[in-house]
mmCIF file of C-alpha atoms in Angstrom:
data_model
loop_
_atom_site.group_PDB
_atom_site.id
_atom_site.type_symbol
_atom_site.label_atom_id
_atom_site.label_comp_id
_atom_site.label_asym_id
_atom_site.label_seq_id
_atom_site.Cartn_x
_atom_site.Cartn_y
_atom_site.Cartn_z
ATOM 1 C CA UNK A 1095 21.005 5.335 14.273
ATOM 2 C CA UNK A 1096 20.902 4.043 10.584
ATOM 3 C CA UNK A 1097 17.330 5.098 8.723
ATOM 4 C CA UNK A 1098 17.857 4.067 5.302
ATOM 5 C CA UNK A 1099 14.689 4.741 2.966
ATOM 6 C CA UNK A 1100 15.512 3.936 -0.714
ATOM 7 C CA UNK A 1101 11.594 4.595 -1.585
ATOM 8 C CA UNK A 1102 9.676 7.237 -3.715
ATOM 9 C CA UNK A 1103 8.530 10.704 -1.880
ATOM 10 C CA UNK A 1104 6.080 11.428 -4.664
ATOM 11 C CA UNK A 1105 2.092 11.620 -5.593
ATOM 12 C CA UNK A 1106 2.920 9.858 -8.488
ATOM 13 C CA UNK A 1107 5.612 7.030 -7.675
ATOM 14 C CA UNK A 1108 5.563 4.480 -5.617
ATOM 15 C CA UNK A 1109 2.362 3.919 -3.122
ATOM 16 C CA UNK A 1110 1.925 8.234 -3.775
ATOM 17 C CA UNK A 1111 2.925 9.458 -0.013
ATOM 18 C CA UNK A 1112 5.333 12.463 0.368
ATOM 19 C CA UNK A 1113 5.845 11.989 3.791
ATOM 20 C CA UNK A 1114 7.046 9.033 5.456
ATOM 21 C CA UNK A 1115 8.225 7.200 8.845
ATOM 22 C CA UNK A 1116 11.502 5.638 9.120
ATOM 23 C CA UNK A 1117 12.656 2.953 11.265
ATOM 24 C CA UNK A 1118 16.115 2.330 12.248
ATOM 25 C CA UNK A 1119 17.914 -0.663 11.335
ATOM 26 C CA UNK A 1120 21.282 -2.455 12.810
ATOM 27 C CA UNK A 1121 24.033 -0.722 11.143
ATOM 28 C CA UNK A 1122 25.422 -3.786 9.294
ATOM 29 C CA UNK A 1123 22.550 -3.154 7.027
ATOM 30 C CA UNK A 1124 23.583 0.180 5.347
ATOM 31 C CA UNK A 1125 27.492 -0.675 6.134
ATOM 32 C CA UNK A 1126 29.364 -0.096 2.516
ATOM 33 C CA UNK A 1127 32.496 -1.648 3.283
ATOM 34 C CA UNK A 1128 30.771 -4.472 4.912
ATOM 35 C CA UNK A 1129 31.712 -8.147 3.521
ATOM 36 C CA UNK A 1130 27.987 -9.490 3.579
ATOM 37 C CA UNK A 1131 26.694 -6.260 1.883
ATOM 38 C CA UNK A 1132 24.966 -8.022 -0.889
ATOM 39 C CA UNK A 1133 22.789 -10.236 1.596
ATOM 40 C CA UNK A 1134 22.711 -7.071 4.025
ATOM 41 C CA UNK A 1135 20.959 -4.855 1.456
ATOM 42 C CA UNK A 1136 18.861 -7.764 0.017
ATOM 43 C CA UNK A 1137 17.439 -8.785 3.773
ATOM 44 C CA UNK A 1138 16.699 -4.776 4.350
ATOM 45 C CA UNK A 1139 13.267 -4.409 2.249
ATOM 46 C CA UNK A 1140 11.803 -7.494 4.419
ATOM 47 C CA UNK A 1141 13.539 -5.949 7.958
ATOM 48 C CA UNK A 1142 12.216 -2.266 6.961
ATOM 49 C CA UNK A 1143 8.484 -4.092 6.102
ATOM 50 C CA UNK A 1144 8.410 -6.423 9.177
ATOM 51 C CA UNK A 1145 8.637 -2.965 11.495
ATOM 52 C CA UNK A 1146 5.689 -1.037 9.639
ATOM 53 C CA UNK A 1147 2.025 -1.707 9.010
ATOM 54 C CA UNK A 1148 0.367 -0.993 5.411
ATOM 55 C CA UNK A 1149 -3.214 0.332 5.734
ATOM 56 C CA UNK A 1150 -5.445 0.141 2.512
ATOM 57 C CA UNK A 1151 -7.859 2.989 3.008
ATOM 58 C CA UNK A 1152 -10.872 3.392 1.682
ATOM 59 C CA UNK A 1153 -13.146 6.551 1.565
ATOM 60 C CA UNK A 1154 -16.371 6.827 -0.015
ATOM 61 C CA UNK A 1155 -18.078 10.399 -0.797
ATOM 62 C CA UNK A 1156 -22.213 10.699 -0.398
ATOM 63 C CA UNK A 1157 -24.685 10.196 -3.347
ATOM 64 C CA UNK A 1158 -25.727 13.858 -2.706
ATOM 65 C CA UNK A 1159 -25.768 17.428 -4.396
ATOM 66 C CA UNK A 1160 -22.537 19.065 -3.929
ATOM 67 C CA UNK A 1161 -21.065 15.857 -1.936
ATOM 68 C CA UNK A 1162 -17.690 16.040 -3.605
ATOM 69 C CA UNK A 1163 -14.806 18.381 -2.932
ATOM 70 C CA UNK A 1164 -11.828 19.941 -4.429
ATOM 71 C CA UNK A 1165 -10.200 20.050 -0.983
ATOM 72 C CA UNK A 1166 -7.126 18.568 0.135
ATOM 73 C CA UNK A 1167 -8.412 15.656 2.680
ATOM 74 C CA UNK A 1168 -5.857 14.407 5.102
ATOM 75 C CA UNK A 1169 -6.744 11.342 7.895
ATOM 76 C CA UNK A 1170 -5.031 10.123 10.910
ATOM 77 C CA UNK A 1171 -5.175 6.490 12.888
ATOM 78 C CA UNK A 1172 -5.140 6.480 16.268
ATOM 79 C CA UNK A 1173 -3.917 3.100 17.863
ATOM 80 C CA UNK A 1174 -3.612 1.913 21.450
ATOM 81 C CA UNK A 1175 -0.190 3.068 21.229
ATOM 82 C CA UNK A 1176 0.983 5.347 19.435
ATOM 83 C CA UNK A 1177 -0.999 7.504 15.852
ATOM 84 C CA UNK A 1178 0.410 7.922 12.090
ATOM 85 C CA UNK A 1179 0.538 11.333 12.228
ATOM 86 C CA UNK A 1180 -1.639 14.079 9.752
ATOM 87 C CA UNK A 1181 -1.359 12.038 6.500
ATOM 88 C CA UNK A 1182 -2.134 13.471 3.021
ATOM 89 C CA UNK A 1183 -4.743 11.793 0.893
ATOM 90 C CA UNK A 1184 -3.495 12.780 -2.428
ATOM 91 C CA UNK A 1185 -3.381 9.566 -4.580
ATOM 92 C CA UNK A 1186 -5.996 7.720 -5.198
ATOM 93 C CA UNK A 1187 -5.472 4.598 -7.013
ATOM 94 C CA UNK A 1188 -9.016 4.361 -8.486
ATOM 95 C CA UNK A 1189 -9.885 7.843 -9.933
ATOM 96 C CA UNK A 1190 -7.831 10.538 -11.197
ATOM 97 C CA UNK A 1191 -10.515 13.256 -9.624
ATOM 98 C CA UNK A 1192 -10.242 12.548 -5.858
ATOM 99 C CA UNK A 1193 -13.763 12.559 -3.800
ATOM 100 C CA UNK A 1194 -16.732 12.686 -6.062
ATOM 101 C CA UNK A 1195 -19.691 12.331 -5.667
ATOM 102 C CA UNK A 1196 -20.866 8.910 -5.197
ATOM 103 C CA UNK A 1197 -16.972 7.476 -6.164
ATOM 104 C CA UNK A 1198 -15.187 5.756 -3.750
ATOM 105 C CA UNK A 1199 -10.905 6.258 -3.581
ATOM 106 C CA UNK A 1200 -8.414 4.243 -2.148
ATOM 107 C CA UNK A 1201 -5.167 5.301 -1.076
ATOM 108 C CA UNK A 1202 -2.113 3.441 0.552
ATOM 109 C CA UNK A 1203 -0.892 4.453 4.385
ATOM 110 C CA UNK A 1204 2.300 3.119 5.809
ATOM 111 C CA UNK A 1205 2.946 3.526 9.610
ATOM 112 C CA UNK A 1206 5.305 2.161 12.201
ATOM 113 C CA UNK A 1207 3.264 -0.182 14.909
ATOM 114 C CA UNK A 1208 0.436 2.046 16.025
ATOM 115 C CA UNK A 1209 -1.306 -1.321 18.088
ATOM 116 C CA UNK A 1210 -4.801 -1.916 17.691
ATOM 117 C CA UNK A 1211 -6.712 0.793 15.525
ATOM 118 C CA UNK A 1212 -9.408 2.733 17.886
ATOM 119 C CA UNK A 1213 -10.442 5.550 15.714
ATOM 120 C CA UNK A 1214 -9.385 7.881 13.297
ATOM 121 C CA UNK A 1215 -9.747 12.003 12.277
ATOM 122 C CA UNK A 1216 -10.363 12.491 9.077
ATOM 123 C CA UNK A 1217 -10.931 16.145 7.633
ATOM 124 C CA UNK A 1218 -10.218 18.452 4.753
ATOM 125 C CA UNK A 1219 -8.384 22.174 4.404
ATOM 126 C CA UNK A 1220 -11.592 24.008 3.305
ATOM 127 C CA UNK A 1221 -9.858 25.241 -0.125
ATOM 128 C CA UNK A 1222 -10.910 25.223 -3.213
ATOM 129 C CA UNK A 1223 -14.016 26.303 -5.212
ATOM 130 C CA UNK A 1224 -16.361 23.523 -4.395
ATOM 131 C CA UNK A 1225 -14.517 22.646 -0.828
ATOM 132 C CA UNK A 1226 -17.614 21.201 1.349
ATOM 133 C CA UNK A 1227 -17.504 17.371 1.192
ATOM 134 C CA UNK A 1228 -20.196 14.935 2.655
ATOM 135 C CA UNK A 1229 -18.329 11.490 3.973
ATOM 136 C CA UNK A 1230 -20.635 8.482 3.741
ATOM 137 C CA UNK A 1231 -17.863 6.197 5.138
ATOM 138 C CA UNK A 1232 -14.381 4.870 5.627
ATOM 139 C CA UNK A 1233 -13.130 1.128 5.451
ATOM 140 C CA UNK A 1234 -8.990 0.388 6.675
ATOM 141 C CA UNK A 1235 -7.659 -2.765 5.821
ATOM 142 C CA UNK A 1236 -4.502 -3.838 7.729
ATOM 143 C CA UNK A 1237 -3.302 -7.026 5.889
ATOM 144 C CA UNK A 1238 -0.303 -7.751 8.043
ATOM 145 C CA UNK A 1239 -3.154 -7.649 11.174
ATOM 146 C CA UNK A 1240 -5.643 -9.636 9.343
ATOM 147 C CA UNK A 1241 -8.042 -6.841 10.396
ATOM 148 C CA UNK A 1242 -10.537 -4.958 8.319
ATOM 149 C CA UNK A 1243 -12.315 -1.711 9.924
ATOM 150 C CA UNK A 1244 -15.615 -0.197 8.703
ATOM 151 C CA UNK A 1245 -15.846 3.773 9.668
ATOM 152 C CA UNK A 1246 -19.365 5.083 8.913
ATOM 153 C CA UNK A 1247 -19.901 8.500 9.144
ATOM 154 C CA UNK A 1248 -23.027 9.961 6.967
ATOM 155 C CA UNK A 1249 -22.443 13.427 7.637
ATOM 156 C CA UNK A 1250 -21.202 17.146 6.135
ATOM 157 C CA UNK A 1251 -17.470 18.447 6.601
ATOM 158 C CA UNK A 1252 -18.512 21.974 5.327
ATOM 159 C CA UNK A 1253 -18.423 25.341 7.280
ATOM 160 C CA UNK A 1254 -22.124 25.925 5.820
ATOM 161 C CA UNK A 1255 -23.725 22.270 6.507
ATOM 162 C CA UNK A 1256 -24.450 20.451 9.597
ATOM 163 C CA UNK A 1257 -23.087 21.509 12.560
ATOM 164 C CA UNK A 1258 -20.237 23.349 10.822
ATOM 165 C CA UNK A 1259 -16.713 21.266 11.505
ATOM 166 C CA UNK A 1260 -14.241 20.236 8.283
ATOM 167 C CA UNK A 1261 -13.279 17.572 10.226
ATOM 168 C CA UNK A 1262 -14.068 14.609 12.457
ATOM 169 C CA UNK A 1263 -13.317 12.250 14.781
ATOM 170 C CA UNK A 1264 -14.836 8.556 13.625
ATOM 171 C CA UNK A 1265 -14.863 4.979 15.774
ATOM 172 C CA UNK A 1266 -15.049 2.306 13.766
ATOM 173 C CA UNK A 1267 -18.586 -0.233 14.092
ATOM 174 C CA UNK A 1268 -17.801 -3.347 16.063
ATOM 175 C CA UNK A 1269 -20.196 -5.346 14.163
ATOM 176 C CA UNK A 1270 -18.489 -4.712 10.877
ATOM 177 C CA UNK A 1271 -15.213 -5.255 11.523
ATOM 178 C CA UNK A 1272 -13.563 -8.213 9.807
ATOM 179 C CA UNK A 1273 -11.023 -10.751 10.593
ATOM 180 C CA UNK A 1274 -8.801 -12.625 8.860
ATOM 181 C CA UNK A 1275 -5.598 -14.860 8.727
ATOM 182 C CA UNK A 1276 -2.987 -12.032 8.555
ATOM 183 C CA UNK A 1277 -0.670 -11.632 5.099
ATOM 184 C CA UNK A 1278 3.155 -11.826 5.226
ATOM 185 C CA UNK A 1279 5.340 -10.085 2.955
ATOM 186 C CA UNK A 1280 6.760 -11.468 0.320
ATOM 187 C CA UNK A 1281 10.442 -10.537 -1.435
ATOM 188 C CA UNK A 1282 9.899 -11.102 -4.826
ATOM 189 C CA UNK A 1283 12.957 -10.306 -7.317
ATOM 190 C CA UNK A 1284 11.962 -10.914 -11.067
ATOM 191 C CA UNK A 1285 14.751 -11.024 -13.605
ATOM 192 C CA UNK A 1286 14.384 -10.242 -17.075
ATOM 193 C CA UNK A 1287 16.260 -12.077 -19.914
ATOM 194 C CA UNK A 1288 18.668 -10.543 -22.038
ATOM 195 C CA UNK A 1289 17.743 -11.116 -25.656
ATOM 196 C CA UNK A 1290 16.130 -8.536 -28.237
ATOM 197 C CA UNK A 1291 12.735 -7.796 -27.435
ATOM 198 C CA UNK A 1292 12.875 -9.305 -23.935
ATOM 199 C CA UNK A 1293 10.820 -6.376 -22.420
ATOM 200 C CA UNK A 1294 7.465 -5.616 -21.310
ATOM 201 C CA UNK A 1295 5.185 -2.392 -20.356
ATOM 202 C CA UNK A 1296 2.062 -5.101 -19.599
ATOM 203 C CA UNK A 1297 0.642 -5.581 -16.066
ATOM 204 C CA UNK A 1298 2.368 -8.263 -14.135
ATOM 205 C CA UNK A 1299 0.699 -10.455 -11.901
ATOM 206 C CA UNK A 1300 2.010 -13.755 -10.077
ATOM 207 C CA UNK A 1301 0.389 -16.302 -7.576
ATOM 208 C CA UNK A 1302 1.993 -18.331 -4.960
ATOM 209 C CA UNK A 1303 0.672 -22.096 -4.340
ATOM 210 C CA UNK A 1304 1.653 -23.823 -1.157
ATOM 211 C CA UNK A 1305 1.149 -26.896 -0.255
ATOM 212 C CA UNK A 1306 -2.108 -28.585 0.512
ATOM 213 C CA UNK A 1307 -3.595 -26.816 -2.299
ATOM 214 C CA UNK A 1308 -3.223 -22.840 -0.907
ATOM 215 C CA UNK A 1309 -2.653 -20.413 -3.039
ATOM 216 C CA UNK A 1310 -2.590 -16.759 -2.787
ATOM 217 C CA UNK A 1311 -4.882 -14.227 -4.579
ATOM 218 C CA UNK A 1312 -3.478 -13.242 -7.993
ATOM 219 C CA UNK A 1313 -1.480 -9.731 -7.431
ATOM 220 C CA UNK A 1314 -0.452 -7.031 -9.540
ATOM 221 C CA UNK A 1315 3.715 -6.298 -8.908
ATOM 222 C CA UNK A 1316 3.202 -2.793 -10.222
ATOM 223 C CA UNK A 1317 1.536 -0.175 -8.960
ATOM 224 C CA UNK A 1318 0.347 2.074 -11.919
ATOM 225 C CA UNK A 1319 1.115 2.081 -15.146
ATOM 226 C CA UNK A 1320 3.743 4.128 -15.103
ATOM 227 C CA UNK A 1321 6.052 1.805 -13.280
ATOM 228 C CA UNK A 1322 5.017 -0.620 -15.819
ATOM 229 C CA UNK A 1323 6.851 1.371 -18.396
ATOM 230 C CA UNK A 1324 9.712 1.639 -16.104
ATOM 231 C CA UNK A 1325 9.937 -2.079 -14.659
ATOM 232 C CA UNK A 1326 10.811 -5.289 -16.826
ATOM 233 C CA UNK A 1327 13.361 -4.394 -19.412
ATOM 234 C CA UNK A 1328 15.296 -6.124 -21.412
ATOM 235 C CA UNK A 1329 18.397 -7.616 -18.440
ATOM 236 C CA UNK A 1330 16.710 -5.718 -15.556
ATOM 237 C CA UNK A 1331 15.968 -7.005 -12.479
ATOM 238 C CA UNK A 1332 13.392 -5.565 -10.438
ATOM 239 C CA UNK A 1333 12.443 -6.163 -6.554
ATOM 240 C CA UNK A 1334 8.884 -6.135 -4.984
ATOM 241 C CA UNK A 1335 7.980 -6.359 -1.290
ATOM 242 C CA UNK A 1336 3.779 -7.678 -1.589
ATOM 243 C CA UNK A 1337 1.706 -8.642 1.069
ATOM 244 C CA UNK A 1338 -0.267 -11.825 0.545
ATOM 245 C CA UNK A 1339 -1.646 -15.065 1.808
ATOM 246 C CA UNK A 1340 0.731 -17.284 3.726
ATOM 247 C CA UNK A 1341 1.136 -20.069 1.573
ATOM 248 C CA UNK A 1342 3.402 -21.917 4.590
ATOM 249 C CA UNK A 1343 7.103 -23.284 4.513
ATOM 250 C CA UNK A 1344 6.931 -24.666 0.668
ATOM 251 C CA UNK A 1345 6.400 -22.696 -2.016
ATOM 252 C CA UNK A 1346 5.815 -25.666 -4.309
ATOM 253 C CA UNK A 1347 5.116 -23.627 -7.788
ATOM 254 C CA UNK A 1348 4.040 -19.863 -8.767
ATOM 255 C CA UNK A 1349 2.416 -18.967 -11.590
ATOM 256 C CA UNK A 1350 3.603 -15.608 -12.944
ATOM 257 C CA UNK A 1351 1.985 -13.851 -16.386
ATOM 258 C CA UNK A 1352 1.051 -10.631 -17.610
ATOM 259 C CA UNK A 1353 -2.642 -9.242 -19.044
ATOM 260 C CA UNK A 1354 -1.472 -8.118 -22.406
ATOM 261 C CA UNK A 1355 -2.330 -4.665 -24.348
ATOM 262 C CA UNK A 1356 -0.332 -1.827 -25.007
ATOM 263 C CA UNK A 1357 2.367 -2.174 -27.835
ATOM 264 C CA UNK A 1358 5.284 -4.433 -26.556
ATOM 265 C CA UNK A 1359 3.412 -6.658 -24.273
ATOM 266 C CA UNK A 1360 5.161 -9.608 -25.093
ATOM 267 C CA UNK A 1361 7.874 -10.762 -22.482
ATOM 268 C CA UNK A 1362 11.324 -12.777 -22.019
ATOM 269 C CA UNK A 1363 11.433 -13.954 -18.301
ATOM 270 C CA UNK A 1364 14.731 -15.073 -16.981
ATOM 271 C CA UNK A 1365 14.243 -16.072 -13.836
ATOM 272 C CA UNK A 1366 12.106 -15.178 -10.182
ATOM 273 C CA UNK A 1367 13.717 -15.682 -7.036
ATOM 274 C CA UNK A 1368 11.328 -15.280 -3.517
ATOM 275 C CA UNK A 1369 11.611 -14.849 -0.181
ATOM 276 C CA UNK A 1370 9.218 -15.041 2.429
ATOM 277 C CA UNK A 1371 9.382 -13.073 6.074
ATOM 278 C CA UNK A 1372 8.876 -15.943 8.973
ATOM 279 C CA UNK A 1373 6.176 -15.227 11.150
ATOM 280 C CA UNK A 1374 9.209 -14.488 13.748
ATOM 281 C CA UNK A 1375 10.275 -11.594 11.668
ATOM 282 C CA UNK A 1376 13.633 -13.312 10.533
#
């Protein structure tokens, strides 16, 4: 069995997990010596994402006294066949202090096929000074499922409130759960020209128009802003695997740009090459 990875461990790369779940993948994939390595390795980010689900999760903390903690809060999904695992909530893409009061986070969680989301456990290690944490509610969006789940829970996870328990088994409410035309991942490889100056540490952000007028929401290729330092310099070339929209068979223009700011926001683009998954995961 072949499990290659080639992603960040780390709070602060990547999507911030330290743990993660690997699939296996036919062997011609990771194959050296093979003669269609190139292709094998370039096909591999779309094989490894067509196996795995991304969850955007979404926790928000009470508007009460002491509703915050200093805790470490970890969460597990439970689907009809099979659960993530205890997953770490450590890096929240919205605030640097995780869980405040009134605040809500957002963190990334990446799972093999779990089947359809019934509940979840959500809870917290009791450490820390301030450690008791009231949970007003979590939201999971699976783009790849074109499902969206709403979690309320409006109660303490503290040893001294309520009726005592750090953590908690939630079901998600029927009546809020969304639906939607499910995303597909797209390959995108941006290439950077080589000429002086060609570089840029500005946010990145394309959009994909099919045919018939569609067009996919505008999306961020980086992350933070540290990979924004590290991605698009001068003769690089940089891969992304993004979820969005569909936008069908055609890809009849993008539109591709960067916010500005910072001191060398100004950028030489080569070139972009995409590739979409078909819905048949080929």
């Amino acid at each position: 069995y072949y499990f290659p990875c080639q992603r960040w461990l780390a709070v602060e790369e990547d999507d911030g997990q330290i743990v993660r779940e690997l699939v296996p993948v036919d062997e011609a994939f990771v194959k050296k010596d093979s003669e269609n390595d190139g292709q094998s390795l370039a096909t591999l980010g779309l094989e490894q994402k067509a196996k795995s689900t991304t969850y955007t999760v979404k926790v928000k903390t009470g508007d009460k006294k002491n509703a915050g903690t200093d805790a470490n809060v970890f969460i597990t999904l439970y689907g009809s066949k099979d659960d993530t695992g205890t997953v770490s909530l450590k890096a929240s893409k919205i605030n640097k202090n995780k869980f405040e009061r009134g605040k809500v986070d957002e963190f990334t969680v990446e799972s093999v096929d779990i089947g359809d989301l019934k509940k979840i456990k959500i809870g917290h290690d009791n450490t820390g000074n301030s450690n008791g944490w009231f949970l007003e509610w979590v939201e999971i969006d699976a783009p790849s499922l074109g499902q969206c789940f709403k979690f309320p829970c409006g109660r303490w996870l503290d040893k001294s409130e309520d009726d005592g328990a750090i953590e908690r088994i939630i079901f998600p409410a029927e009546l809020q759960t969304r639906e939607y035309i499910p995303f597909v991942p797209y390959e995108i490889t941006v290439y950077t020209s080589d000429i002086f100056g060609a570089g840029t540490d500005a946010d990145v952000f394309i959009v994909l128009y099919g045919t018939d007028g569609i067009c996919t929401q505008q999306k961020s290729l980086c992350l933070n802003k540290r990979e924004q330092r590290l991605y698009f310099e001068r003769n690089s070339v940089n891969q992304f695997i993004v979820e969005l929209e569909d936008v069908g068979d055609i890809i009849e223009k993008i539109r591709i740009g960067h916010k500005g700011g910072g001191l060398n926001s100004g950028w030489h683009l080569d070139r972009v090459m995409i590739r979409r998954l078909l819905p048949n995961g080929k």
